[in-house]
Amino acid sequence: MKILNKRIHIRVATGVATGAFLFSIFASITWFYISYHQEVDRSRSQIKQVITTIEQTASIAMYLGNKELAEEVLRGLEANDIISAARLTSQDGLSASFSGNSDLDQADTAIIFPIVSPFDENEFVGDLLVYPNQRYIENNAISLAKIQVIVLVFYSVIIALLTLIIVNRILTEPMKNIANRFHIITPGDTTRIEVPVGHKENEIGALVSDINGLLDAVNNQIDNERDLRSETENLSKKFRFIFERASAGIGLIDSGNQLIVANPALLRLLGQTFIVDTDRFSKTDFTGYFNDPAEIKEFIEEFWLKPGNQFSAMDIQLKHKVRAADRWVHCLFSKVEDINNPDDSLLEVVLYDITERAEREQNIIYEAEHDPITQLLNRRAGMAKLEVSLQEADKKQRKFAVLMIDLDGFKHVNDTYGHDAGDKVIIEVANRIKQFFRGSDVVARWGGDEFLIGFSYNPNYETAVSDIASDLQFQIALPVEIGHEQTACVGSSIGISVYPDNDEAISALIEQADEAMYYVKNNGKNFFRFYQAEEATASANR
């Protein structure tokens, strides 16, 4: 700061000196030019005054033709230093002249004065030619101009020095003192700048007052910032504690679905199904932690398109870890938008482990859709799945068979061996039926001892349904162990309807298969039959 102050002092002095020097040069040149021309004009005026004094005598000399008198007039002019030569010439041929000590220059210009008659102002009797002493006039003019320029330069230097001293004393020195004092004051210091003597009521005093006010405001701001920082640090510690100790998994996802922030609970939750390096988890694909990445990716993309800062949630299964049970999480998404930089917006995600709840819900749904004894689909769930399976078969241009199976001799088993034995027979028959069909096929317990089967097949395989029905009857007829080294045997009556040969509605196909099954029951049992139109009459009679 001291170096800076010296520089300011030097700059002020240099500025004043330079200004004075430039002004002196300009003023000197101007003043020299003016003084020179003024002196030249004054010399010419003196010549005219001299001619005026001798004009009457010269007029008489020319009128009388008196050469002696004419020469006397010229001797008077010769005595004047500003005239180098002169010549009188009359109308009658009289001529008198002098040329002084120096030869005339060809460039010298003569001044011609007409001489009028002493008796008649309108009559000219001759001419007076006067050659000014140009060198003498110029030397006098230059000498006088130099003296005036020297005086002007001296005045300028004196004024510049006085100005520098006054500016330094009144402005520069107080400003240097203020700057040096201000330099040693540190933020938060209670020391203030004193007003220089004699400057309390002027602009310097006002400047010092403003600086002290600014220092007070800075100190207040520092105190406020310290208090705010302390409060912020306390809140930060609390939020960090909540973030790190929260039971729910919390994280931030960028626009590329990259996980950039995660609390320990989220890492533990994701680590149960996917190995996560807690030190290097950042910038990993969040959707890769789930069993169906495409599903959650599509969900997130749709959520980004929603206007405003809305919330959205979904339940989804995490990716399986080797030999680990399924785990389900509830994901709650919300936007963390940056108004100034929309491209930097993030998604906040909160994950809750809902595995137990999901298992309970799945168990409830399973129990609601499955028979408690055979674990096959019940009638309601089987009907819904038949509708879907029939639509899929239609899209793939495949045929669809509906088989209605009723056990023969099952009542005898219940009556003879009891209901426990009957349940064992039902369970074993259900297991034997399931082994014939795919997971996409429909196998349902339709009633007490009735089963409904629905499956699609290639229309080019004409005997597919017959072959399956024949094998089913063979497997169902095998003995079933019911305990105590006892076995029971049941048969089966099977009615069959085919889409689209018999009908296109699933309810009609079921009804037709049921009619064909009753036709078998009424005509000897233990065989299968495709629906025929005459079964409708038999069913009506029944």
Coordinates of C-alpha atoms in Angstrom, one line a residue:
M1 CA 0.0 0.0 0.0
K2 CA 2.9 2.4 0.7
I3 CA 4.3 1.7 -2.7
L4 CA 0.9 2.5 -4.1
N5 CA 0.8 5.7 -2.2
K6 CA 4.2 6.7 -3.5
R7 CA 3.0 6.0 -7.0
I8 CA 0.0 8.2 -6.4
H9 CA 2.2 11.0 -5.2
I10 CA 4.5 10.6 -8.2
R11 CA 1.6 10.4 -10.6
V12 CA 0.1 13.6 -9.2
A13 CA 3.4 15.5 -9.4
T14 CA 4.1 14.1 -12.8
G15 CA 0.6 15.0 -14.0
V16 CA 0.9 18.6 -12.7
A17 CA 4.4 19.0 -14.1
T18 CA 3.5 17.6 -17.5
G19 CA 0.5 19.8 -17.7
A20 CA 2.5 22.8 -16.8
F21 CA 5.2 21.9 -19.3
L22 CA 2.7 21.4 -22.1
F23 CA 0.9 24.5 -21.3
S24 CA 4.2 26.5 -21.2
I25 CA 5.2 25.1 -24.6
F26 CA 1.8 25.9 -26.1
A27 CA 1.6 29.3 -24.4
S28 CA 5.2 30.2 -25.3
I29 CA 4.8 29.4 -29.0
T30 CA 1.5 31.3 -29.1
W31 CA 2.8 34.3 -27.2
F32 CA 6.0 34.4 -29.2
Y33 CA 4.0 34.5 -32.4
I34 CA 1.7 37.2 -31.1
S35 CA 4.6 39.3 -29.6
Y36 CA 6.6 39.1 -32.8
H37 CA 3.9 40.3 -35.1
Q38 CA 2.9 43.0 -32.6
E39 CA 6.5 44.3 -32.6
V40 CA 6.6 44.2 -36.4
D41 CA 3.4 46.1 -36.7
R42 CA 4.6 48.7 -34.1
S43 CA 7.8 49.3 -36.2
R44 CA 5.8 49.9 -39.3
S45 CA 3.6 52.3 -37.4
Q46 CA 6.6 54.2 -36.3
I47 CA 7.8 54.5 -39.9
K48 CA 4.5 56.1 -40.8
Q49 CA 4.7 58.5 -37.9
V50 CA 8.3 59.5 -39.0
I51 CA 7.1 60.0 -42.6
T52 CA 4.3 62.2 -41.3
T53 CA 6.7 64.5 -39.6
I54 CA 8.8 65.1 -42.7
E55 CA 6.1 65.0 -45.3
Q56 CA 5.5 68.8 -45.3
T57 CA 9.2 69.5 -45.8
A58 CA 9.5 66.9 -48.5
S59 CA 6.5 68.4 -50.3
I60 CA 8.1 71.9 -50.4
A61 CA 11.4 70.4 -51.6
M62 CA 9.7 68.5 -54.4
Y63 CA 7.5 71.5 -55.3
L64 CA 10.5 73.9 -55.5
G65 CA 12.9 71.3 -57.0
N66 CA 15.3 72.1 -54.1
K67 CA 17.7 69.1 -54.0
E68 CA 19.5 70.4 -50.9
L69 CA 16.3 70.5 -48.9
A70 CA 15.3 67.1 -50.2
E71 CA 18.6 65.6 -49.1
E72 CA 18.1 67.3 -45.7
V73 CA 14.8 65.5 -45.4
L74 CA 16.5 62.2 -46.3
R75 CA 19.3 62.7 -43.7
G76 CA 16.6 63.0 -41.1
L77 CA 15.2 59.6 -42.2
E78 CA 18.7 58.1 -42.3
A79 CA 19.1 58.9 -38.6
N80 CA 16.2 56.5 -37.7
D81 CA 17.4 52.9 -37.1
I82 CA 14.2 51.3 -38.4
I83 CA 14.8 52.8 -42.0
S84 CA 17.6 51.3 -44.0
A85 CA 17.1 53.3 -47.2
A86 CA 14.9 56.1 -48.8
R87 CA 14.5 57.9 -52.1
L88 CA 12.6 61.1 -53.1
T89 CA 11.6 61.5 -56.7
S90 CA 9.7 64.6 -58.1
Q91 CA 7.5 64.9 -61.1
D92 CA 10.1 67.2 -62.6
G93 CA 12.9 64.7 -62.4
L94 CA 14.4 65.7 -59.1
S95 CA 15.8 62.7 -57.3
A96 CA 17.6 62.2 -53.9
S97 CA 18.3 59.1 -51.9
F98 CA 20.4 57.2 -49.3
S99 CA 21.1 53.5 -48.8
G100 CA 22.5 53.3 -45.3
N101 CA 25.5 51.1 -44.3
S102 CA 24.1 47.7 -45.6
D103 CA 23.2 46.7 -49.1
L104 CA 19.5 46.3 -49.8
D105 CA 18.2 42.7 -50.2
Q106 CA 16.3 42.1 -53.4
A107 CA 13.5 40.6 -51.2
D108 CA 13.2 43.9 -49.3
T109 CA 9.9 45.7 -50.1
A110 CA 9.7 49.5 -50.2
I111 CA 6.9 51.5 -48.8
I112 CA 5.7 54.2 -51.2
F113 CA 4.3 57.4 -49.8
P114 CA 2.8 59.9 -52.4
I115 CA 3.9 63.5 -51.8
V116 CA 1.1 66.1 -52.5
S117 CA 1.6 69.7 -53.4
P118 CA 1.9 72.1 -50.4
F119 CA -0.7 74.3 -52.1
D120 CA -3.1 71.9 -53.7
E121 CA -4.0 68.6 -52.0
N122 CA -5.2 67.1 -55.2
E123 CA -1.8 67.6 -57.0
F124 CA 1.0 65.1 -56.5
V125 CA 4.5 66.5 -56.8
G126 CA 6.5 63.3 -56.2
D127 CA 7.0 60.0 -54.3
L128 CA 8.9 58.9 -51.2
L129 CA 10.2 55.3 -51.2
V130 CA 11.1 54.0 -47.8
Y131 CA 12.9 50.6 -47.2
P132 CA 12.3 49.4 -43.6
N133 CA 15.3 48.0 -41.8
Q134 CA 13.8 44.5 -41.7
R135 CA 16.7 42.8 -39.9
Y136 CA 16.6 45.4 -37.1
I137 CA 12.8 45.2 -36.7
E138 CA 12.9 41.4 -36.6
N139 CA 15.8 41.3 -34.1
N140 CA 13.9 43.7 -31.8
A141 CA 10.7 41.7 -32.2
I142 CA 12.5 38.4 -31.4
S143 CA 14.3 39.9 -28.4
L144 CA 11.1 41.3 -26.9
A145 CA 9.2 38.0 -27.6
K146 CA 11.9 36.0 -25.9
I147 CA 11.7 38.1 -22.8
Q148 CA 8.0 37.7 -22.6
V149 CA 8.2 33.9 -23.2
I150 CA 10.8 33.5 -20.5
V151 CA 8.6 35.5 -18.1
L152 CA 5.6 33.3 -19.1
V153 CA 7.5 30.1 -18.5
F154 CA 8.7 31.3 -15.2
Y155 CA 5.2 32.1 -14.2
S156 CA 4.0 28.7 -15.3
V157 CA 6.7 26.9 -13.4
I158 CA 5.9 28.9 -10.2
I159 CA 2.1 28.2 -10.6
A160 CA 2.8 24.5 -11.2
L161 CA 5.0 24.2 -8.1
L162 CA 2.4 26.1 -6.0
T163 CA -0.3 23.9 -7.4
L164 CA 1.7 20.7 -6.7
I165 CA 2.4 21.8 -3.1
I166 CA -1.2 22.8 -2.5
V167 CA -2.6 19.6 -4.0
N168 CA -0.1 17.5 -2.1
R169 CA -0.9 19.2 1.2
I170 CA -4.6 19.5 0.8
L171 CA -5.4 16.2 -1.1
T172 CA -2.5 13.8 -1.6
E173 CA -1.1 13.7 1.9
P174 CA -4.5 13.2 3.6
M175 CA -5.4 10.5 1.1
K176 CA -2.1 8.8 1.7
N177 CA -2.7 8.8 5.4
I178 CA -6.3 7.5 5.0
A179 CA -5.1 4.8 2.7
N180 CA -2.3 3.7 5.0
R181 CA -4.7 3.7 8.0
F182 CA -7.3 1.8 6.0
H183 CA -4.6 -0.8 4.9
I184 CA -3.8 -1.8 8.5
I185 CA -7.4 -2.4 9.5
T186 CA -8.4 -6.0 9.3
P187 CA -12.1 -7.3 8.8
G188 CA -13.7 -7.4 12.2
D189 CA -11.3 -4.9 13.8
T190 CA -13.0 -2.2 15.9
T191 CA -10.3 0.4 14.9
R192 CA -11.5 3.3 12.8
I193 CA -9.9 6.0 10.6
E194 CA -9.5 9.5 12.1
V195 CA -10.4 12.5 10.0
P196 CA -7.3 14.5 9.0
V197 CA -7.0 17.9 10.7
G198 CA -8.8 20.6 8.8
H199 CA -10.8 18.2 6.7
K200 CA -13.7 17.5 9.0
E201 CA -16.3 19.5 7.0
N202 CA -15.1 18.8 3.5
E203 CA -15.2 15.9 1.1
I204 CA -12.3 14.1 2.7
G205 CA -14.1 14.2 6.0
A206 CA -17.2 12.8 4.3
L207 CA -15.1 10.1 2.7
V208 CA -13.6 9.0 6.0
S209 CA -17.1 9.0 7.6
D210 CA -18.3 6.8 4.7
I211 CA -15.3 4.4 5.1
N212 CA -15.9 4.1 8.8
G213 CA -19.6 3.4 8.1
L214 CA -18.7 0.8 5.6
L215 CA -16.3 -0.8 8.1
D216 CA -19.2 -0.9 10.7
A217 CA -21.5 -2.5 8.1
V218 CA -18.8 -5.0 7.2
N219 CA -18.3 -5.9 10.8
N220 CA -22.0 -6.3 11.3
Q221 CA -22.2 -8.5 8.2
I222 CA -19.3 -10.6 9.4
D223 CA -21.0 -11.1 12.8
N224 CA -24.2 -12.0 11.0
E225 CA -22.4 -14.4 8.7
R226 CA -20.7 -16.0 11.7
D227 CA -24.0 -16.5 13.4
L228 CA -25.6 -17.8 10.2
R229 CA -22.6 -20.1 9.5
S230 CA -22.9 -21.5 13.0
E231 CA -26.6 -22.1 12.5
T232 CA -26.0 -23.6 9.1
E233 CA -23.3 -25.9 10.5
N234 CA -25.6 -27.0 13.2
L235 CA -28.4 -27.7 10.7
S236 CA -26.0 -29.4 8.4
K237 CA -24.9 -31.7 11.2
K238 CA -28.5 -32.5 12.0
F239 CA -29.5 -33.1 8.4
R240 CA -26.3 -35.2 7.9
F241 CA -27.2 -37.2 11.0
I242 CA -30.7 -37.7 9.7
F243 CA -29.4 -38.5 6.2
E244 CA -26.9 -41.1 7.5
R245 CA -29.1 -42.6 10.2
A246 CA -32.3 -42.7 8.3
S247 CA -33.9 -46.1 8.0
A248 CA -35.1 -45.3 4.5
G249 CA -32.7 -45.3 1.5
I250 CA -32.2 -41.8 0.2
G251 CA -30.3 -40.9 -3.0
L252 CA -30.0 -38.5 -5.9
I253 CA -30.2 -39.4 -9.6
D254 CA -29.1 -37.3 -12.5
S255 CA -30.8 -37.0 -15.9
G256 CA -28.8 -40.0 -17.2
N257 CA -30.2 -42.3 -14.4
Q258 CA -26.8 -42.2 -12.7
L259 CA -26.8 -42.6 -8.9
I260 CA -24.6 -39.7 -7.6
V261 CA -25.5 -39.5 -3.9
A262 CA -26.7 -42.3 -1.6
N263 CA -27.0 -42.7 2.2
P264 CA -25.8 -45.8 4.0
A265 CA -29.4 -47.2 4.2
L266 CA -29.7 -47.0 0.4
L267 CA -26.3 -48.7 -0.1
R268 CA -27.3 -51.4 2.4
L269 CA -30.6 -51.9 0.7
L270 CA -29.1 -52.1 -2.8
G271 CA -26.2 -54.2 -1.5
Q272 CA -28.7 -56.9 -0.4
T273 CA -29.3 -57.7 -4.0
F274 CA -26.3 -56.3 -5.8
I275 CA -22.7 -55.9 -4.7
V276 CA -22.0 -52.2 -4.1
D277 CA -18.6 -50.7 -3.4
T278 CA -19.6 -47.9 -0.9
D279 CA -16.5 -46.0 -1.7
R280 CA -17.0 -46.1 -5.5
F281 CA -20.7 -46.4 -5.9
S282 CA -21.2 -43.0 -7.6
K283 CA -22.0 -42.7 -11.2
T284 CA -23.6 -46.2 -11.4
D285 CA -26.7 -46.9 -13.3
F286 CA -29.6 -46.8 -10.8
T287 CA -31.9 -48.9 -13.0
G288 CA -29.3 -51.7 -13.0
Y289 CA -30.2 -52.5 -9.3
F290 CA -33.7 -53.8 -10.3
N291 CA -35.0 -57.0 -11.6
D292 CA -36.7 -55.2 -14.5
P293 CA -34.5 -52.2 -15.5
A294 CA -36.7 -51.4 -18.5
E295 CA -39.7 -51.0 -16.3
I296 CA -38.2 -48.5 -13.9
K297 CA -36.3 -46.7 -16.7
E298 CA -39.6 -46.1 -18.5
F299 CA -41.2 -45.0 -15.2
I300 CA -38.4 -42.4 -14.6
E301 CA -38.6 -41.1 -18.2
E302 CA -42.3 -40.5 -17.9
F303 CA -41.8 -38.8 -14.5
W304 CA -39.3 -36.4 -16.0
L305 CA -41.9 -35.3 -18.6
K306 CA -44.5 -34.4 -15.9
P307 CA -44.7 -30.6 -15.2
G308 CA -43.9 -29.1 -11.9
N309 CA -42.4 -30.8 -8.8
Q310 CA -44.8 -33.7 -8.4
F311 CA -44.3 -36.9 -6.5
S312 CA -44.6 -40.3 -8.0
A313 CA -44.2 -43.8 -6.5
M314 CA -44.0 -47.4 -7.6
D315 CA -43.3 -50.8 -6.1
I316 CA -40.7 -52.9 -7.8
Q317 CA -38.5 -55.9 -7.2
L318 CA -34.8 -55.6 -6.7
K319 CA -32.3 -57.7 -8.7
H320 CA -31.7 -61.1 -7.3
K321 CA -28.6 -61.8 -5.4
V322 CA -27.2 -65.4 -5.7
R323 CA -29.3 -67.7 -3.4
A324 CA -31.2 -64.8 -1.9
A325 CA -34.9 -64.3 -1.4
D326 CA -36.9 -61.8 -3.5
R327 CA -36.9 -58.3 -2.1
W328 CA -39.3 -55.6 -3.0
V329 CA -39.0 -51.8 -2.5
H330 CA -41.4 -48.9 -2.6
C331 CA -39.7 -46.1 -4.6
L332 CA -40.8 -42.5 -4.1
F333 CA -39.5 -40.0 -6.7
S334 CA -39.5 -36.1 -6.6
K335 CA -37.7 -33.5 -8.7
V336 CA -34.9 -31.3 -7.4
E337 CA -34.9 -28.6 -10.0
D338 CA -32.4 -25.8 -10.7
I339 CA -34.3 -22.9 -12.1
N340 CA -31.2 -21.2 -13.5
N341 CA -29.8 -24.5 -15.0
P342 CA -32.7 -26.8 -15.9
D343 CA -30.3 -29.3 -17.4
D344 CA -28.7 -29.8 -14.0
S345 CA -32.0 -30.9 -12.3
L346 CA -31.9 -34.1 -10.3
L347 CA -34.3 -36.7 -9.0
E348 CA -34.6 -37.5 -5.3
V349 CA -35.5 -41.1 -4.6
V350 CA -36.5 -42.6 -1.3
L351 CA -36.6 -46.4 -1.0
Y352 CA -38.5 -48.4 1.6
D353 CA -38.1 -52.2 2.0
I354 CA -41.6 -53.6 1.6
T355 CA -40.6 -57.2 1.1
E356 CA -42.8 -58.5 4.0
R357 CA -45.7 -56.5 2.8
A358 CA -45.2 -57.6 -0.8
E359 CA -45.0 -61.2 0.3
R360 CA -48.2 -60.8 2.3
E361 CA -50.0 -59.2 -0.6
Q362 CA -48.7 -61.9 -3.0
N363 CA -49.9 -64.5 -0.5
I364 CA -53.3 -62.9 -0.3
I365 CA -53.5 -62.7 -4.1
Y366 CA -52.3 -66.3 -4.4
E367 CA -54.8 -67.5 -1.9
A368 CA -57.6 -65.5 -3.6
E369 CA -56.8 -67.1 -7.0
H370 CA -55.8 -70.6 -6.1
D371 CA -57.6 -73.7 -4.7
P372 CA -56.3 -74.3 -1.1
I373 CA -56.1 -78.1 -1.5
T374 CA -54.6 -78.6 -5.0
Q375 CA -52.9 -75.1 -5.4
L376 CA -54.4 -74.9 -8.9
L377 CA -56.2 -71.8 -10.1
N378 CA -59.7 -71.5 -8.7
R379 CA -62.7 -71.0 -10.9
R380 CA -62.6 -67.2 -10.9
A381 CA -58.8 -66.9 -11.6
G382 CA -59.1 -69.7 -14.2
M383 CA -61.8 -67.9 -16.1
A384 CA -59.7 -64.7 -16.2
K385 CA -56.7 -66.5 -17.5
L386 CA -58.7 -68.4 -20.1
E387 CA -59.8 -65.1 -21.6
V388 CA -56.2 -63.9 -21.9
S389 CA -54.9 -67.2 -23.2
L390 CA -57.7 -67.3 -25.9
Q391 CA -56.7 -63.8 -27.0
E392 CA -53.0 -64.8 -27.3
A393 CA -53.9 -67.9 -29.3
D394 CA -56.0 -65.7 -31.7
K395 CA -53.1 -63.3 -32.2
K396 CA -50.7 -66.2 -33.0
Q397 CA -53.3 -67.9 -35.2
R398 CA -53.2 -71.1 -33.1
K399 CA -56.1 -73.3 -32.0
F400 CA -57.3 -73.4 -28.4
A401 CA -58.8 -76.4 -26.7
V402 CA -60.9 -76.4 -23.5
L403 CA -61.1 -79.7 -21.6
M404 CA -63.7 -80.3 -18.8
I405 CA -62.6 -83.2 -16.6
D406 CA -64.9 -85.0 -14.1
L407 CA -63.5 -87.8 -11.9
D408 CA -65.3 -91.1 -12.0
G409 CA -65.6 -93.0 -8.7
F410 CA -64.5 -90.2 -6.5
K411 CA -67.6 -90.3 -4.4
H412 CA -66.9 -93.9 -3.7
V413 CA -63.5 -93.0 -2.4
N414 CA -64.9 -90.4 0.0
D415 CA -67.6 -92.7 1.2
T416 CA -65.3 -95.6 1.7
Y417 CA -62.0 -94.1 2.9
G418 CA -63.1 -90.7 4.2
H419 CA -62.5 -87.2 3.1
D420 CA -58.8 -87.2 4.0
A421 CA -58.3 -89.9 1.5
G422 CA -60.4 -88.0 -1.0
D423 CA -58.2 -84.9 -0.6
K424 CA -55.1 -87.0 -1.2
V425 CA -56.7 -88.3 -4.4
I426 CA -57.6 -84.8 -5.5
I427 CA -54.1 -83.5 -4.8
E428 CA -52.4 -86.4 -6.6
V429 CA -54.7 -86.1 -9.7
A430 CA -54.0 -82.3 -9.8
N431 CA -50.2 -83.0 -9.8
R432 CA -50.6 -85.5 -12.5
I433 CA -52.6 -83.1 -14.6
K434 CA -50.1 -80.2 -14.1
Q435 CA -47.2 -82.2 -15.4
F436 CA -48.8 -82.3 -18.9
F437 CA -49.0 -78.5 -19.4
R438 CA -46.9 -75.4 -19.6
G439 CA -46.9 -72.4 -17.2
S440 CA -48.8 -70.4 -19.8
D441 CA -51.6 -73.0 -20.1
V442 CA -54.7 -72.9 -17.8
V443 CA -55.1 -75.7 -15.2
A444 CA -57.9 -74.9 -12.8
R445 CA -60.0 -76.8 -10.2
W446 CA -63.5 -76.0 -11.4
G447 CA -65.5 -77.7 -8.7
G448 CA -65.4 -80.5 -6.2
D449 CA -64.0 -83.2 -8.5
E450 CA -64.0 -81.2 -11.7
F451 CA -61.0 -79.7 -13.5
L452 CA -60.8 -77.3 -16.4
I453 CA -57.9 -77.3 -18.9
G454 CA -57.1 -74.7 -21.5
F455 CA -54.2 -74.7 -23.9
S456 CA -53.2 -73.5 -27.4
Y457 CA -51.7 -75.8 -30.0
N458 CA -50.5 -75.8 -33.6
P459 CA -53.4 -76.3 -36.0
N460 CA -51.3 -78.6 -38.1
Y461 CA -51.1 -81.1 -35.3
E462 CA -54.6 -82.5 -35.7
T463 CA -54.3 -85.2 -33.0
A464 CA -52.7 -83.0 -30.3
V465 CA -55.8 -82.7 -28.2
S466 CA -56.7 -86.4 -28.6
D467 CA -53.2 -87.5 -27.6
I468 CA -53.2 -85.3 -24.5
A469 CA -56.7 -86.4 -23.5
S470 CA -55.7 -90.0 -23.9
D471 CA -52.6 -89.6 -21.8
L472 CA -54.4 -87.7 -19.1
Q473 CA -57.0 -90.5 -18.7
F474 CA -54.2 -93.0 -18.5
Q475 CA -52.3 -91.1 -15.8
I476 CA -55.5 -90.3 -13.8
A477 CA -56.5 -93.9 -13.8
L478 CA -53.3 -95.0 -12.1
P479 CA -53.7 -96.1 -8.4
V480 CA -53.2 -93.4 -5.7
E481 CA -51.7 -94.2 -2.3
I482 CA -54.0 -93.0 0.4
G483 CA -52.0 -94.4 3.4
H484 CA -52.0 -97.5 5.5
E485 CA -50.7 -99.4 2.5
Q486 CA -54.0 -98.8 0.7
T487 CA -54.6 -97.4 -2.8
A488 CA -57.6 -95.9 -4.5
C489 CA -58.4 -95.6 -8.2
V490 CA -60.6 -93.1 -10.0
G491 CA -61.4 -92.6 -13.7
S492 CA -62.2 -89.5 -15.7
S493 CA -64.8 -88.3 -18.1
I494 CA -63.5 -85.6 -20.4
G495 CA -65.4 -83.2 -22.6
I496 CA -63.6 -81.1 -25.2
S497 CA -64.4 -78.0 -27.3
V498 CA -62.1 -76.3 -29.7
Y499 CA -61.6 -72.7 -30.8
P500 CA -62.5 -71.6 -33.4
D501 CA -64.1 -74.8 -34.7
N502 CA -66.9 -74.9 -32.1
D503 CA -67.2 -71.3 -31.0
E504 CA -65.2 -68.1 -30.4
A505 CA -66.4 -67.0 -27.0
I506 CA -64.7 -68.6 -24.0
S507 CA -68.0 -68.9 -22.0
A508 CA -69.5 -70.8 -25.0
L509 CA -66.5 -73.1 -25.2
I510 CA -66.7 -73.9 -21.5
E511 CA -70.3 -74.7 -21.8
Q512 CA -69.7 -76.9 -24.8
A513 CA -66.9 -78.8 -23.1
D514 CA -69.2 -79.3 -20.1
E515 CA -72.0 -80.7 -22.3
A516 CA -69.5 -83.0 -24.0
M517 CA -68.3 -84.2 -20.6
Y518 CA -71.9 -84.9 -19.4
Y519 CA -72.4 -86.8 -22.6
V520 CA -69.5 -89.1 -21.6
K521 CA -70.8 -89.4 -18.0
N522 CA -74.2 -90.5 -19.4
N523 CA -72.8 -92.9 -21.8
G524 CA -70.4 -95.2 -19.9
K525 CA -67.8 -92.8 -18.5
N526 CA -64.0 -93.1 -18.6
F527 CA -63.5 -91.8 -22.2
F528 CA -63.2 -88.4 -23.9
R529 CA -65.4 -86.8 -26.5
F530 CA -65.3 -83.6 -28.6
Y531 CA -68.3 -81.4 -28.5
Q532 CA -71.0 -82.3 -31.1
A533 CA -74.2 -80.4 -31.7
E534 CA -76.4 -83.3 -30.5
E535 CA -74.9 -82.8 -27.0
A536 CA -76.9 -79.7 -26.7
T537 CA -80.1 -81.7 -26.9
A538 CA -78.9 -84.2 -24.3
S539 CA -77.9 -81.4 -22.0
A540 CA -81.4 -79.8 -22.3
N541 CA -83.0 -83.2 -21.5
R542 CA -80.7 -83.5 -18.5

